[in-house]
């Protein structure tokens, strides 16, 4: 469904992605793990069109989307919940959700999706008129995922949804991710520091190191790989 | 070395506070003396305030354009005064033709609305073109580059209008329905000033509602807050930036026509001083803050209108009204020194973080 071919992305002279290739098939959860600075966020932002690669292509269902502006990519169903949540602090919860449906014109569908988000995260429903900046970290993460859902994703890009959350909340978030995938058929590309959690929900995974894919395989294979265990799963 | 630096710093600060305190004392002493002498009647004070509101409404309308562009691009659009000038300049040719043909007398309200529309459309077109041609290609360039471009654009527009329409002062025709006074709560108020105040308030309310309630207005706020995140939500950032320029142009063009009704004349340099005053108003209210620009404009308008008579007069300064520009710019400097975030502004650091 989503195919990334040989991406080379630069920040000025910094060569951040050195030929990343990966695929995400329809209905899959694929995870991207790797140490800080490996290039995970850069990969997602290149897919989303915020960064333009110097080389390489991004294909959605075989169609090239590399040169499209970000809003066109969202319109085609590739939606990202960015790292650090990036909630609009001076807009209310409702406004944050409304704005995330910007590309859509189906009023009824938008209303239903908003209800779905509030069903998924009842805590957001209670705070619908509260400003985004006043939410707790966990609530902001719920809102970030909720916003991504409002964009009607076919492929959902999640950048570290567990960052800074208490263990109980992390589990709640991951359950939601799995539910979105299995019940609603959303294809998911999940970037995570928490490799253990990520590999427990994902079907397949890629390991990134300094801008390159160093390992790929099914989640089970990666979980059992000794190098992965040592580097990312904390011990043997 | 460290300690010496710190001492110098406090030294400058003490000096600044002394200057600030001295100015405040002058204002207070001047005001008390003027009021004690009783030179102006309460009727006259009221006139000053009403004029201040009318003038402040115009400042506020212009200030909105500065503040929205700053909020969304972090850039001061120094050509905004010329965007303001362009509307009533083009509007003039429509007004004068309609006045000569008698249309103004037959259809005073309709003709006024036509000139208003022409002014708003002209200023909006110029604002959007300017963004498209001069600023958009520079997005991502160091901040100084668009700033210098804006100053260049400002001169370009001034001399374009001078070249096209001449350097002479053009006198707007009179609308009979705007001459004379109306009694309000027992006080006689000049009709023109009243209309200017009402129109400015309506326009501001309209803009505020647009930004708060409509989808496009929310997109403007989202892009101002976090451009990349807004793009990830599917907002067309370039188009939204153009919309914010257009909104600034609409308000400036309307403000320009109100200015022409209030002061009766327009010419190619007319945007310069009101432009800087409105910029002062935007800084005063907290640049980037929409209600702040409205508040700052109104405040500056009133302050400038009553200030010379209130405290300069009391200090025995001859011809105090000539010094009203000094008041505005002294205020700009004082705000920048003592409260750079303005009345409603938040700290820039937290906003940009
Ligand atoms: N805006 C930027 N300017 C310059 N270099 C950058 C920028 N953003 C990222 N980089 C560099 O690109 C490389 C990849 O960064 P990226 O943010 O993609 O890593 P990441 O895998 O998401 O890390 P983390 O787990 O810490 O989020 C790093 O070396 C980083 O320093
Ligand atoms: Mg990252």
Coordinates of C-alpha atoms and ligand atoms in Angstrom, one line a residue:
Chain A
X1 CA 0.0 0.0 0.0
X2 CA 2.8 2.4 1.0
X3 CA 6.2 2.0 -0.5
X4 CA 9.3 3.9 0.2
X5 CA 12.2 3.5 -2.2
X6 CA 15.8 4.4 -1.5
X7 CA 15.1 7.7 0.3
X8 CA 18.0 10.2 0.8
X9 CA 16.9 13.2 2.9
X10 CA 19.2 16.0 4.0
X11 CA 19.1 18.8 6.5
X12 CA 21.4 21.2 4.8
X13 CA 24.6 19.2 4.5
X14 CA 23.6 16.6 7.1
X15 CA 22.8 13.3 5.3
X16 CA 20.0 12.1 7.6
X17 CA 18.5 9.3 5.5
X18 CA 20.9 7.2 3.5
X19 CA 18.8 5.1 1.2
X20 CA 15.8 4.0 3.3
X21 CA 13.4 1.5 1.6
X22 CA 10.4 0.0 3.2
X23 CA 6.9 -1.2 2.5
X24 CA 3.7 -1.3 4.4
X25 CA 1.0 -3.6 3.1
X26 CA -2.7 -2.9 3.5
X27 CA -4.0 -3.9 6.9
X28 CA -0.6 -4.2 8.5
X29 CA 1.0 -2.6 11.5
X30 CA 4.7 -2.0 10.7
X31 CA 7.0 -0.6 13.2
X32 CA 10.2 1.4 12.8
X33 CA 12.6 1.1 15.7
X34 CA 16.0 2.6 16.3
X35 CA 18.1 4.7 18.6
X36 CA 17.7 8.5 19.0
X37 CA 18.8 10.2 15.9
X38 CA 18.5 7.1 13.7
X39 CA 16.2 8.9 11.3
X40 CA 12.7 7.7 12.2
X41 CA 11.1 11.1 12.4
X42 CA 12.9 12.2 9.3
X43 CA 11.5 9.1 7.4
X44 CA 7.9 9.9 8.5
X45 CA 8.3 13.6 7.6
X46 CA 9.6 12.7 4.2
X47 CA 6.6 10.4 3.6
X48 CA 4.3 13.2 4.8
X49 CA 5.9 15.7 2.4
X50 CA 7.2 18.1 5.0
X51 CA 10.7 17.2 3.9
X52 CA 11.6 16.6 0.3
X53 CA 14.2 13.8 -0.4
X54 CA 17.1 14.5 -2.7
X55 CA 16.8 11.0 -4.0
X56 CA 14.2 8.3 -3.8
X57 CA 10.4 8.0 -4.1
X58 CA 7.4 7.5 -2.0
X59 CA 4.5 5.5 -3.6
X60 CA 0.9 5.2 -2.4
X61 CA -0.8 2.3 -4.1
X62 CA 1.8 2.5 -6.8
X63 CA 1.2 6.2 -7.4
X64 CA 4.1 8.6 -6.7
X65 CA 3.4 11.1 -4.0
X66 CA 7.0 12.3 -3.4
X67 CA 6.5 15.8 -4.8
X68 CA 3.1 16.5 -3.5
X69 CA 2.7 19.2 -0.8
X70 CA 1.8 17.9 2.7
X71 CA -1.9 18.7 2.5
X72 CA -2.3 16.8 -0.7
X73 CA -0.7 13.8 0.9
X74 CA -3.2 14.0 3.8
X75 CA -6.0 14.3 1.3
X76 CA -4.9 10.9 -0.2
X77 CA -5.2 9.3 3.2
X78 CA -1.6 9.3 4.6
X79 CA -2.0 11.0 7.9
X80 CA 0.6 11.6 10.6
X81 CA 0.3 12.1 14.4
X82 CA 3.7 13.9 14.8
X83 CA 6.3 13.4 17.5
X84 CA 5.7 15.6 20.6
X85 CA 2.0 15.7 19.8
X86 CA 2.0 19.2 18.4
X87 CA -1.4 20.1 19.8
X88 CA -2.7 23.6 19.0
X89 CA -2.4 24.9 22.5
X90 CA -4.6 27.9 22.0
X91 CA -7.4 26.1 20.3
X92 CA -10.0 24.0 22.1
X93 CA -10.1 20.2 21.9
X94 CA -13.1 20.4 19.5
X95 CA -11.3 22.9 17.3
X96 CA -8.2 20.7 17.2
X97 CA -10.4 17.9 16.0
X98 CA -12.3 20.1 13.5
X99 CA -9.2 21.5 12.0
X100 CA -7.8 18.0 11.5
X101 CA -10.7 17.2 9.2
X102 CA -9.7 20.2 7.1
X103 CA -9.5 18.3 3.8
X104 CA -12.9 16.7 4.2
X105 CA -16.3 18.1 3.1
X106 CA -18.6 15.3 4.3
X107 CA -20.2 17.0 7.3
X108 CA -22.0 13.9 8.5
X109 CA -18.9 11.8 8.3
X110 CA -16.9 14.4 10.2
X111 CA -19.6 14.4 12.9
X112 CA -19.6 10.6 13.2
X113 CA -15.8 10.5 13.3
X114 CA -15.8 13.1 16.1
X115 CA -18.2 10.9 18.1
X116 CA -16.0 7.9 17.4
X117 CA -13.0 9.8 18.8
X118 CA -15.0 10.8 21.9
X119 CA -16.1 7.1 22.3
X120 CA -12.5 6.0 22.0
X121 CA -11.3 8.6 24.5
X122 CA -14.1 9.6 26.8
X123 CA -11.7 11.9 28.7
X124 CA -11.5 14.1 25.6
X125 CA -15.3 14.3 25.4
X126 CA -15.4 15.8 29.0
X127 CA -12.8 18.3 28.0
X128 CA -14.1 19.2 24.6
X129 CA -14.2 23.0 25.3
X130 CA -10.9 23.1 27.1
X131 CA -7.8 24.6 25.4
X132 CA -5.4 22.1 24.0
X133 CA -2.5 23.7 26.0
X134 CA -4.2 22.9 29.3
X135 CA -4.5 19.1 28.7
X136 CA -2.2 16.7 30.5
X137 CA 0.4 14.8 28.4
X138 CA -1.7 11.7 28.2
X139 CA -4.7 13.6 27.1
X140 CA -2.7 15.5 24.5
X141 CA -1.5 12.2 23.1
X142 CA -5.1 11.0 22.9
X143 CA -6.0 14.2 21.1
X144 CA -3.0 13.8 18.7
X145 CA -4.3 10.3 17.8
X146 CA -7.9 11.6 17.7
X147 CA -6.8 14.3 15.3
X148 CA -5.1 11.9 13.0
X149 CA -8.3 9.8 12.9
X150 CA -10.3 12.9 11.9
X151 CA -8.2 13.0 8.7
X152 CA -9.7 9.7 7.7
X153 CA -6.5 7.8 7.4
X154 CA -5.9 4.9 5.2
X155 CA -2.3 4.8 6.3
X156 CA -1.7 6.2 9.8
X157 CA 1.8 7.4 10.7
X158 CA 2.4 7.5 14.4
X159 CA 5.6 9.0 15.8
X160 CA 6.3 7.8 19.3
X161 CA 2.8 7.8 20.7
X162 CA 4.0 6.4 24.0
X163 CA 6.5 9.2 24.7
X164 CA 6.3 10.5 28.2
X165 CA 3.3 8.5 29.2
X166 CA 2.7 6.4 32.4
X167 CA 2.9 2.6 31.8
X168 CA -0.9 2.2 32.2
X169 CA -1.6 4.9 29.6
X170 CA 1.0 3.4 27.2
X171 CA -1.0 0.1 27.3
X172 CA -4.2 2.0 26.7
X173 CA -2.8 3.8 23.7
X174 CA -1.3 0.6 22.2
X175 CA -4.7 -1.2 22.7
X176 CA -6.3 1.6 20.8
X177 CA -3.7 1.3 18.0
X178 CA -4.4 -2.4 17.8
X179 CA -8.1 -1.9 17.8
X180 CA -7.9 0.7 15.0
X181 CA -6.0 -1.8 13.0
X182 CA -8.0 -5.0 13.6
X183 CA -11.5 -3.5 13.8
X184 CA -11.3 -0.6 11.4
X185 CA -8.6 -1.9 9.0
X186 CA -6.4 1.2 9.3
X187 CA -2.9 0.5 8.0
X188 CA -0.3 1.7 10.5
X189 CA 3.4 2.7 10.4
X190 CA 4.5 3.0 14.0
X191 CA 7.7 4.7 15.1
X192 CA 8.6 3.8 18.7
X193 CA 11.3 4.0 21.3
X194 CA 9.5 1.4 23.3
X195 CA 10.5 -1.5 21.0
X196 CA 9.1 -4.2 23.2
X197 CA 5.6 -2.7 23.0
X198 CA 5.9 -1.9 19.4
X199 CA 7.0 -5.4 18.5
X200 CA 4.2 -6.8 20.5
X201 CA 1.5 -5.1 18.4
X202 CA 3.2 -5.0 15.0
X203 CA 3.2 -7.6 12.3
X204 CA 6.6 -6.6 10.9
X205 CA 9.4 -4.2 11.7
X206 CA 12.4 -2.4 10.5
X207 CA 15.4 -1.4 12.5
X208 CA 17.1 1.9 11.6
X209 CA 20.6 2.9 12.4
X210 CA 22.1 6.3 11.3
X211 CA 19.8 6.7 8.4
X212 CA 19.9 3.1 7.1
X213 CA 17.8 0.0 7.5
X214 CA 20.0 -2.5 9.2
X215 CA 17.5 -5.2 9.9
X216 CA 14.0 -6.1 8.9
X217 CA 11.6 -9.0 9.5
X218 CA 8.5 -10.2 11.2
X219 CA 7.8 -8.9 14.7
X220 CA 8.5 -12.4 16.0
X221 CA 11.9 -12.6 14.3
X222 CA 12.9 -9.2 15.5
X223 CA 11.8 -10.0 19.1
X224 CA 14.0 -13.1 19.0
X225 CA 17.0 -11.5 17.3
X226 CA 19.9 -11.3 19.8
X227 CA 21.1 -8.0 18.4
X228 CA 17.7 -6.4 18.8
X229 CA 17.3 -7.9 22.2
X230 CA 20.6 -6.4 23.3
X231 CA 20.2 -3.0 21.8
X232 CA 16.5 -2.3 22.2
X233 CA 14.8 -4.8 24.5
X234 CA 17.1 -4.3 27.4
X235 CA 19.1 -7.5 27.9
X236 CA 19.2 -11.0 26.6
Chain B
X1 CA 34.5 40.9 33.8
X2 CA 31.3 39.2 34.6
X3 CA 30.6 41.5 37.5
X4 CA 31.4 44.6 35.5
X5 CA 29.0 43.6 32.9
X6 CA 26.3 43.1 35.4
X7 CA 26.9 46.5 36.9
X8 CA 26.7 48.2 33.6
X9 CA 23.5 46.4 32.9
X10 CA 21.9 47.6 36.1
X11 CA 23.3 51.1 35.4
X12 CA 21.5 51.3 32.0
X13 CA 18.4 49.9 33.6
X14 CA 18.4 52.5 36.3
X15 CA 18.8 55.2 33.6
X16 CA 15.9 53.7 31.7
X17 CA 13.7 53.5 34.7
X18 CA 14.6 57.1 35.5
X19 CA 13.6 58.2 32.0
X20 CA 10.4 56.2 32.1
X21 CA 9.6 57.5 35.6
X22 CA 10.4 61.1 34.5
X23 CA 8.0 60.8 31.5
X24 CA 5.3 59.4 33.7
X25 CA 5.8 62.2 36.2
X26 CA 5.6 64.8 33.3
X27 CA 2.4 63.3 32.1
X28 CA 0.9 63.3 35.6
X29 CA 2.0 66.9 36.4
X30 CA 0.9 68.2 33.0
X31 CA -2.5 66.6 33.4
X32 CA -3.1 67.9 36.9
X33 CA -2.1 71.4 35.9
X34 CA -4.3 71.4 32.8
X35 CA -7.3 70.1 34.7
X36 CA -6.7 72.5 37.6
X37 CA -6.7 75.5 35.2
X38 CA -9.9 74.1 33.6
X39 CA -8.9 75.2 30.1
X40 CA -11.2 72.8 28.3
X41 CA -14.9 72.2 29.0
X42 CA -16.1 68.6 29.5
X43 CA -17.9 69.1 26.1
X44 CA -14.5 69.6 24.5
X45 CA -13.0 66.6 26.3
X46 CA -15.8 64.5 24.9
X47 CA -15.0 65.8 21.4
X48 CA -11.3 64.8 21.9
X49 CA -12.4 61.3 23.0
X50 CA -14.8 60.8 20.1
X51 CA -12.2 61.9 17.6
X52 CA -9.7 59.6 19.4
X53 CA -12.1 56.7 19.0
X54 CA -12.5 57.4 15.3
X55 CA -8.8 57.8 14.7
X56 CA -8.1 54.7 16.9
X57 CA -10.6 52.6 15.0
X58 CA -8.6 53.4 11.8
X59 CA -5.3 52.6 13.6
X60 CA -6.8 49.3 14.8
X61 CA -8.0 48.3 11.3
X62 CA -4.5 48.8 10.0
X63 CA -2.8 47.2 13.0
X64 CA -4.7 44.0 12.4
X65 CA -2.8 43.5 9.1
X66 CA 0.5 43.9 10.8
X67 CA -0.4 41.6 13.7
X68 CA -1.8 38.8 11.6
X69 CA 1.1 38.7 9.2
X70 CA 3.5 38.8 12.1
X71 CA 1.5 36.1 13.9
X72 CA 1.7 33.8 10.9
X73 CA 5.1 34.6 9.4
X74 CA 7.0 36.3 12.2
X75 CA 7.6 39.1 9.8
X76 CA 6.8 42.8 9.9
X77 CA 5.2 43.8 6.6
X78 CA 6.5 47.3 6.3
X79 CA 4.6 47.8 3.0
X80 CA 1.3 47.5 4.9
X81 CA 1.0 51.3 5.1
X82 CA 1.0 51.3 1.3
X83 CA -1.6 48.6 1.2
X84 CA -3.7 51.0 3.3
X85 CA -3.0 53.9 1.0
X86 CA -3.8 52.0 -2.2
X87 CA -7.5 51.4 -1.3
X88 CA -8.7 55.0 -0.8
X89 CA -6.4 56.2 -3.7
X90 CA -8.2 54.0 -6.2
X91 CA -11.5 54.6 -4.4
X92 CA -11.0 58.4 -4.9
X93 CA -11.4 58.1 -8.7
X94 CA -14.7 56.2 -8.3
X95 CA -15.9 58.7 -5.6
X96 CA -15.1 61.8 -7.7
X97 CA -16.7 60.4 -10.8
X98 CA -19.9 59.4 -8.9
X99 CA -20.0 62.9 -7.2
X100 CA -19.7 64.7 -10.5
X101 CA -22.4 62.7 -12.1
X102 CA -24.7 63.4 -9.2
X103 CA -24.9 59.8 -8.2
X104 CA -23.5 60.5 -4.7
X105 CA -26.4 62.8 -4.0
X106 CA -29.0 60.5 -5.5
X107 CA -27.7 57.3 -3.9
X108 CA -25.5 58.4 -1.0
X109 CA -25.4 55.1 0.8
X110 CA -25.0 53.0 -2.3
X111 CA -22.2 55.2 -3.6
X112 CA -20.5 55.1 -0.2
X113 CA -20.7 51.3 -0.2
X114 CA -19.3 51.2 -3.7
X115 CA -16.3 53.3 -2.8
X116 CA -15.8 51.1 0.3
X117 CA -15.9 48.0 -1.8
X118 CA -13.4 49.4 -4.3
X119 CA -11.0 50.4 -1.5
X120 CA -11.3 47.0 0.2
X121 CA -10.8 45.1 -3.1
X122 CA -7.9 47.2 -4.1
X123 CA -6.0 46.9 -0.9
X124 CA -6.7 43.1 -0.7
X125 CA -5.5 42.6 -4.2
X126 CA -2.3 44.5 -3.5
X127 CA -1.7 42.6 -0.3
X128 CA -2.2 39.2 -1.9
X129 CA -0.1 40.1 -4.9
X130 CA 2.7 41.4 -2.6
X131 CA 2.7 38.1 -0.7
X132 CA 2.7 36.0 -3.8
X133 CA 5.3 37.9 -5.8
X134 CA 7.6 39.4 -3.1
X135 CA 7.3 37.3 0.1
X136 CA 6.4 33.8 -0.8
X137 CA 9.6 33.1 -2.8
X138 CA 11.6 34.2 0.2
X139 CA 10.0 31.8 2.6
X140 CA 12.8 30.0 4.4
X141 CA 15.3 32.9 3.8
X142 CA 16.9 34.6 6.8
X143 CA 14.5 36.9 8.5
X144 CA 16.2 40.1 7.4
X145 CA 15.6 39.3 3.8
X146 CA 11.8 39.6 3.7
X147 CA 12.1 42.6 6.0
X148 CA 14.3 44.5 3.5
X149 CA 12.1 43.3 0.7
X150 CA 9.1 44.8 2.5
X151 CA 10.8 48.1 2.8
X152 CA 11.6 48.0 -0.9
X153 CA 8.0 47.1 -1.7
X154 CA 6.8 50.0 0.4
X155 CA 8.9 52.5 -1.7
X156 CA 7.9 50.7 -4.9
X157 CA 4.2 51.1 -4.2
X158 CA 4.5 54.7 -3.1
X159 CA 6.2 55.7 -6.2
X160 CA 4.1 53.5 -8.4
X161 CA 1.1 55.4 -7.2
X162 CA 2.9 58.7 -7.5
X163 CA 3.8 57.8 -11.1
X164 CA 0.3 56.7 -12.0
X165 CA -1.8 59.3 -10.3
X166 CA 0.5 62.2 -9.5
X167 CA 1.9 63.7 -6.3
X168 CA -1.0 66.1 -5.6
X169 CA -3.3 65.8 -2.6
X170 CA -6.7 64.6 -3.8
X171 CA -9.7 65.9 -2.0
X172 CA -12.6 63.5 -1.5
X173 CA -16.1 64.7 -2.3
X174 CA -18.5 65.4 0.5
X175 CA -21.4 63.1 1.4
X176 CA -24.3 65.3 2.6
X177 CA -25.5 62.5 4.8
X178 CA -22.2 62.6 6.7
X179 CA -22.0 66.3 7.4
X180 CA -23.4 67.9 10.5
X181 CA -23.9 66.4 13.9
X182 CA -26.3 64.0 15.6
X183 CA -27.3 64.2 19.2
X184 CA -26.5 61.1 21.2
X185 CA -27.5 61.0 24.9
X186 CA -27.8 64.8 24.8
X187 CA -24.4 65.4 23.2
X188 CA -23.8 66.6 19.7
X189 CA -21.4 64.3 17.8
X190 CA -20.0 64.7 14.3
X191 CA -21.7 62.3 12.0
X192 CA -18.6 61.4 10.1
X193 CA -16.8 60.5 13.3
X194 CA -19.7 58.4 14.5
X195 CA -19.9 56.6 11.2
X196 CA -16.2 55.9 11.3
X197 CA -16.4 54.5 14.8
X198 CA -19.4 52.3 14.1
X199 CA -17.9 51.0 10.8
X200 CA -14.6 50.2 12.5
X201 CA -16.2 48.3 15.3
X202 CA -18.4 46.3 12.9
X203 CA -15.4 45.4 10.7
X204 CA -13.4 44.3 13.7
X205 CA -16.3 42.2 15.0
X206 CA -16.6 40.7 11.6
X207 CA -13.0 39.8 11.4
X208 CA -12.9 38.4 14.9
X209 CA -15.9 36.2 14.2
X210 CA -14.3 35.0 11.0
X211 CA -11.1 34.0 12.7
X212 CA -12.9 32.4 15.6
X213 CA -15.7 30.6 13.9
X214 CA -15.1 29.7 10.3
X215 CA -13.0 26.8 9.1
X216 CA -10.7 29.1 7.2
X217 CA -10.3 31.3 10.2
X218 CA -9.4 28.3 12.4
X219 CA -6.8 27.3 9.7
X220 CA -5.3 30.8 10.0
X221 CA -4.9 30.3 13.8
X222 CA -3.5 26.8 13.4
X223 CA -0.9 27.9 10.9
X224 CA 0.1 30.9 13.1
X225 CA 0.5 28.5 16.0
X226 CA 2.4 25.6 14.3
X227 CA 2.9 25.7 10.6
X228 CA 4.3 22.1 10.2
X229 CA 1.6 20.6 12.4
X230 CA -1.0 22.5 10.4
X231 CA 0.4 21.1 7.2
X232 CA 0.1 17.6 8.7
X233 CA -3.6 18.3 9.5
X234 CA -4.1 18.8 5.8
X235 CA -4.2 22.6 5.8
X236 CA -2.8 24.2 2.6
X237 CA -0.3 26.5 4.4
X238 CA 0.5 28.7 1.4
X239 CA -3.2 29.4 0.8
X240 CA -3.8 30.1 4.4
X241 CA -0.9 32.6 4.5
X242 CA -2.5 34.3 1.5
X243 CA -5.8 34.4 3.3
X244 CA -4.2 36.2 6.3
X245 CA -2.7 38.8 3.9
X246 CA -6.1 39.1 2.3
X247 CA -7.8 39.7 5.6
X248 CA -5.2 42.3 6.5
X249 CA -5.8 43.9 3.1
X250 CA -9.6 44.0 3.6
X251 CA -9.2 45.7 7.0
X252 CA -6.6 48.1 5.7
X253 CA -8.6 49.1 2.6
X254 CA -11.7 49.7 4.8
X255 CA -9.6 51.7 7.2
X256 CA -8.2 53.7 4.3
X257 CA -11.7 54.7 3.2
X258 CA -12.6 55.7 6.8
X259 CA -9.5 57.7 6.9
X260 CA -10.5 59.5 3.6
X261 CA -13.9 60.2 5.1
X262 CA -12.4 61.6 8.3
X263 CA -9.6 63.6 6.9
X264 CA -11.1 64.3 3.4
X265 CA -7.9 63.9 1.5
X266 CA -5.6 61.2 0.1
X267 CA -2.1 61.2 -1.5
X268 CA 0.6 58.7 -2.3
X269 CA 2.5 59.1 1.0
X270 CA -0.5 59.0 3.2
X271 CA 0.2 55.4 4.3
X272 CA 3.5 56.2 5.9
X273 CA 2.6 57.9 9.2
X274 CA -0.6 56.0 9.9
X275 CA 1.3 52.8 9.0
X276 CA 3.9 53.4 11.6
X277 CA 1.3 54.5 14.2
X278 CA -0.7 51.3 13.5
X279 CA 2.5 49.3 13.9
X280 CA 3.0 51.0 17.2
X281 CA -0.6 50.1 18.1
X282 CA 0.1 46.4 17.2
X283 CA 3.2 46.4 19.4
X284 CA 1.3 48.1 22.2
X285 CA -1.4 45.4 22.1
X286 CA 1.2 42.6 21.7
X287 CA 2.2 41.9 18.2
X288 CA 0.7 38.7 16.8
X289 CA -2.4 39.1 19.0
X290 CA -5.6 40.0 17.2
X291 CA -7.7 41.5 20.1
X292 CA -4.4 43.2 21.2
X293 CA -4.2 45.1 17.9
X294 CA -7.8 46.3 18.2
X295 CA -7.2 47.4 21.8
X296 CA -3.8 49.0 21.0
X297 CA -5.3 50.9 18.1
X298 CA -8.1 52.3 20.1
X299 CA -5.9 53.2 23.0
X300 CA -3.3 54.9 20.8
X301 CA -6.1 56.9 19.0
X302 CA -7.5 58.2 22.2
X303 CA -4.1 58.8 23.8
X304 CA -3.0 60.8 20.8
X305 CA -6.2 62.8 20.7
X306 CA -6.4 63.8 24.4
X307 CA -2.7 63.7 25.2
X308 CA -1.5 66.9 23.7
X309 CA -4.3 68.9 25.3
X310 CA -4.2 67.0 28.6
X311 CA -0.5 66.9 29.6
X312 CA 1.5 68.8 27.0
X313 CA -0.6 71.9 27.4
X314 CA -0.3 71.7 31.2
X315 CA 3.5 71.7 30.9
X316 CA 3.3 75.0 29.1
X317 CA 4.4 73.6 25.7
X318 CA 3.3 75.9 22.9
X319 CA 1.2 74.4 20.0
X320 CA 1.0 71.0 21.8
X321 CA -1.0 69.4 19.0
X322 CA 2.0 69.5 16.7
X323 CA 3.7 67.1 19.1
X324 CA 1.1 64.3 18.9
X325 CA 3.4 62.2 16.8
X326 CA 6.1 62.6 19.4
X327 CA 3.7 61.1 21.9
X328 CA 3.0 58.1 19.8
X329 CA 6.6 57.3 19.1
X330 CA 7.7 57.9 22.7
X331 CA 5.1 55.4 23.6
X332 CA 6.4 52.9 21.1
X333 CA 9.9 53.2 22.5
X334 CA 8.7 53.0 26.1
X335 CA 6.6 49.9 25.3
X336 CA 9.5 48.2 23.6
X337 CA 11.7 48.9 26.6
X338 CA 9.4 48.2 29.5
X339 CA 6.9 45.7 28.1
X340 CA 8.1 44.4 24.7
X341 CA 5.3 41.8 24.8
X342 CA 2.6 44.5 24.8
X343 CA -0.6 44.7 26.8
X344 CA -2.0 41.4 25.8
X345 CA 1.1 39.8 24.5
X346 CA 2.7 36.7 25.9
X347 CA 6.4 36.1 26.0
X348 CA 7.8 35.5 22.6
X349 CA 9.9 32.7 23.9
X350 CA 6.9 30.6 25.1
X351 CA 5.1 31.3 21.9
X352 CA 7.8 30.2 19.6
X353 CA 8.8 27.2 21.6
Ligands
LIG1 N1 15.9 20.1 11.8 C1 17.1 19.4 11.7 N2 18.2 20.1 11.3 C2 19.4 19.4 11.3 N3 19.5 18.1 11.6 C3 18.4 17.4 12.0 C4 17.1 18.1 12.1 N4 16.2 17.2 12.5 C5 16.9 16.0 12.6 N5 18.2 16.2 12.3 C6 19.2 15.1 12.4 O1 18.8 14.1 11.5 C7 19.1 12.8 12.2 C8 17.8 12.0 12.3 O2 16.9 12.7 13.2 P1 15.5 12.1 13.5 O3 14.8 13.2 14.2 O4 14.9 11.6 12.2 O5 15.8 10.9 14.5 P2 14.8 10.0 15.2 O6 15.1 8.6 14.8 O7 13.4 10.4 15.1 O8 15.3 10.2 16.7 P3 14.4 10.3 18.1 O9 14.2 8.9 18.5 O10 15.3 11.0 19.0 O11 13.1 11.0 17.8 C9 19.8 13.2 13.5 O12 21.1 13.0 13.4 C10 19.4 14.6 13.7 O13 20.4 15.2 14.5
LIG2 MG1 12.0 11.1 16.3

